[in-house]
Coordinates of C-alpha atoms in Angstrom, one line a residue:
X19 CA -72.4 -54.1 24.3
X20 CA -71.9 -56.8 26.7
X21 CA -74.0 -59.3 24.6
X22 CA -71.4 -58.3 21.6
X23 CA -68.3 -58.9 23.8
X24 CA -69.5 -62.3 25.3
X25 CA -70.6 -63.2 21.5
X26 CA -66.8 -62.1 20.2
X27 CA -65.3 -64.1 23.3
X28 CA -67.5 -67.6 22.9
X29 CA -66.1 -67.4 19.2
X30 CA -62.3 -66.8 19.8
X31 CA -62.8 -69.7 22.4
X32 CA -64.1 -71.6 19.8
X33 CA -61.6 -70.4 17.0
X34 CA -59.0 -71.1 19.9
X35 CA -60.2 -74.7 20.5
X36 CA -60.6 -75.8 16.7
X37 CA -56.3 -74.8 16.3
X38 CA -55.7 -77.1 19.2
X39 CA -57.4 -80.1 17.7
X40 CA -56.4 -79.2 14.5
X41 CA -53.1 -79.3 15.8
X42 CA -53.1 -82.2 17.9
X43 CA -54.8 -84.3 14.6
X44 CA -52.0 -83.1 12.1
X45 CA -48.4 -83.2 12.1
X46 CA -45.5 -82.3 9.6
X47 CA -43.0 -84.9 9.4
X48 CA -39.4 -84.4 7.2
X49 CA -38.6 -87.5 5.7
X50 CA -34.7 -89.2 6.7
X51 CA -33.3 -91.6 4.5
X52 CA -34.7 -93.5 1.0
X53 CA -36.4 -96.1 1.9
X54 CA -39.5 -95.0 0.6
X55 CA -37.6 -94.1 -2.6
X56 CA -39.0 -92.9 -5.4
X57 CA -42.4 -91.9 -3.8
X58 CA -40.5 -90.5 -0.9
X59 CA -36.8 -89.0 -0.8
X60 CA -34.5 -87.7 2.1
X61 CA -35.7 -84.2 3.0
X62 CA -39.6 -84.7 2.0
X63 CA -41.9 -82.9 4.2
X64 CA -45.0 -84.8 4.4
X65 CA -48.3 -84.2 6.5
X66 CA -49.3 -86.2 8.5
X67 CA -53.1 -87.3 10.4
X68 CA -53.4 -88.7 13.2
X69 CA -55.0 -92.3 13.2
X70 CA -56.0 -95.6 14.5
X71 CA -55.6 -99.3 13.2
X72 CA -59.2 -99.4 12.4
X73 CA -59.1 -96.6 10.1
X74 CA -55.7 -97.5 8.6
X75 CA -55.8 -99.3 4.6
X76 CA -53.4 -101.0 2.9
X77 CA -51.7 -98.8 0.1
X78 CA -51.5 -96.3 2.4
X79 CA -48.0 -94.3 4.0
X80 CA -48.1 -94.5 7.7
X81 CA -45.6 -93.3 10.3
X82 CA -44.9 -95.4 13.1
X83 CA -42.7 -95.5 16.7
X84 CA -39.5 -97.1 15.3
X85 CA -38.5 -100.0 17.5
X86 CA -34.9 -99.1 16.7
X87 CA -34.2 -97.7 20.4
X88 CA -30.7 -95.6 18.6
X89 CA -32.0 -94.7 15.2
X90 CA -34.9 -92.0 13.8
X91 CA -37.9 -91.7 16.6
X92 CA -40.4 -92.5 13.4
X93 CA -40.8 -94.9 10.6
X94 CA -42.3 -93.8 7.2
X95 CA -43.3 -97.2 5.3
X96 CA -46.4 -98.3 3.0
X97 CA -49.2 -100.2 4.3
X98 CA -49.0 -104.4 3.0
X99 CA -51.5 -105.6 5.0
X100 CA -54.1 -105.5 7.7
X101 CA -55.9 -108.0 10.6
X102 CA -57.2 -111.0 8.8
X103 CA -54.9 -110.3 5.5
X104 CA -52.5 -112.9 4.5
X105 CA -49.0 -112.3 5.5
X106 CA -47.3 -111.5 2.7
X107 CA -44.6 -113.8 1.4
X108 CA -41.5 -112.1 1.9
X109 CA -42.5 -111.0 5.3
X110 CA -43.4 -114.7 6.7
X111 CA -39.5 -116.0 7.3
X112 CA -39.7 -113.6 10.2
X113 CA -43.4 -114.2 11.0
X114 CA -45.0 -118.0 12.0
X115 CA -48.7 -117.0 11.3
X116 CA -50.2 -117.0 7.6
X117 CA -52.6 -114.4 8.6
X118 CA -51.9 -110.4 10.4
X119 CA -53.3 -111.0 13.6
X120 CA -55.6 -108.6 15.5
X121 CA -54.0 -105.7 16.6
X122 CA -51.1 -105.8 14.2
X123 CA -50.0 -105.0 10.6
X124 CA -47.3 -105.3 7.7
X125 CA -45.5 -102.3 6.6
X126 CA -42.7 -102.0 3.7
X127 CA -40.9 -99.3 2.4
X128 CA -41.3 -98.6 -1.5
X129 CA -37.2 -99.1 -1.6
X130 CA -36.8 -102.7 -0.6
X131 CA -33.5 -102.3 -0.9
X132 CA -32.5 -99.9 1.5
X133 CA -35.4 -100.5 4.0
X134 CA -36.3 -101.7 7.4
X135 CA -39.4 -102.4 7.9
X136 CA -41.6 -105.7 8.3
X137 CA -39.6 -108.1 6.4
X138 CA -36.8 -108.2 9.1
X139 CA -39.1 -107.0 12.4
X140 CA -42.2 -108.7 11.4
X141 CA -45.6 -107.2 12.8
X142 CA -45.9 -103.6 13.9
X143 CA -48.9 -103.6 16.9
X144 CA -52.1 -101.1 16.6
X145 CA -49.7 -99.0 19.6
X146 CA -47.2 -98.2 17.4
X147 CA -49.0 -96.5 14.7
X148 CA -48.9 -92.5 14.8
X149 CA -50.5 -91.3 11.5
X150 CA -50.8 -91.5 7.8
X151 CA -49.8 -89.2 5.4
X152 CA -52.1 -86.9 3.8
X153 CA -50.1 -84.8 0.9
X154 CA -46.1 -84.2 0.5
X155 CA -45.8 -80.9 1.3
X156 CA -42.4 -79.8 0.1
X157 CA -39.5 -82.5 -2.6
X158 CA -36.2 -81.8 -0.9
X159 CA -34.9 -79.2 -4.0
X160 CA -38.5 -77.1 -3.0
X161 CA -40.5 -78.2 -5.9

């Protein structure tokens, strides 16, 4: 009986365990604003995994610490490029290097139009980088 109780205990502890990383490596983030427009529109929920700049490719959505002290905590924008890449064109007239430097990276939202993102602030470093999305969970009309 006590065997069986120590058994049942070690596995809710484990069950336990495996929900806090599991919460502490996704998130759920609501899209604000179009500037990711059409892949992305205001009211999107998207999930999110945790991540590193070493594990980060270009194509990819990522969500970063915006360095817009008054505006949204987050930036959602698409990957452009990586270390070593060539800056792209429209982003060197605010950069003086040719190539991403270590430790940094090119983001730019889908909507060019309507979006901040490295073309006016330049590189964003490895610190600023939360996560990249995984699946949109939710348009904003519930489809």
């Amino acid at each position: 009986m006590r065997r069986a109780f120590l058994t049942a205990a070690c596995g809710l502890v484990g069950l336990a365990l495996l929900a806090v990383r599991l919460r502490a490596t996704y998130l759920v983030i609501r899209v604000r604003g179009n500037s990711m427009a059409p892949a992305l529109t205001h009211g999107d929920r998207l999930l999110a995994r945790r991540t590193d700049l070493a594990a980060l490719r270009k194509g990819q959505i990522a969500v970063v610490s915006s360095p817009h002290p008054a505006g949204s905590e987050f930036l959602i924008k698409r990957v452009a490029a990586l270390p070593g890449d060539p800056v792209p064109e429209r982003v060197r007239r605010v950069v003086a290097d040719d190539v991403v430097p270590a430790g940094r990276f090119v983001l730019i939202g889908d909507n060019t139009e309507a979006s901040f993102d490295s073309r006016e602030h330049g590189f964003f470093h490895a610190d600023d980088l939360h996560a990249v999305t995984v699946k949109k969970l939710e348009t904003q009309h519930g489809r």
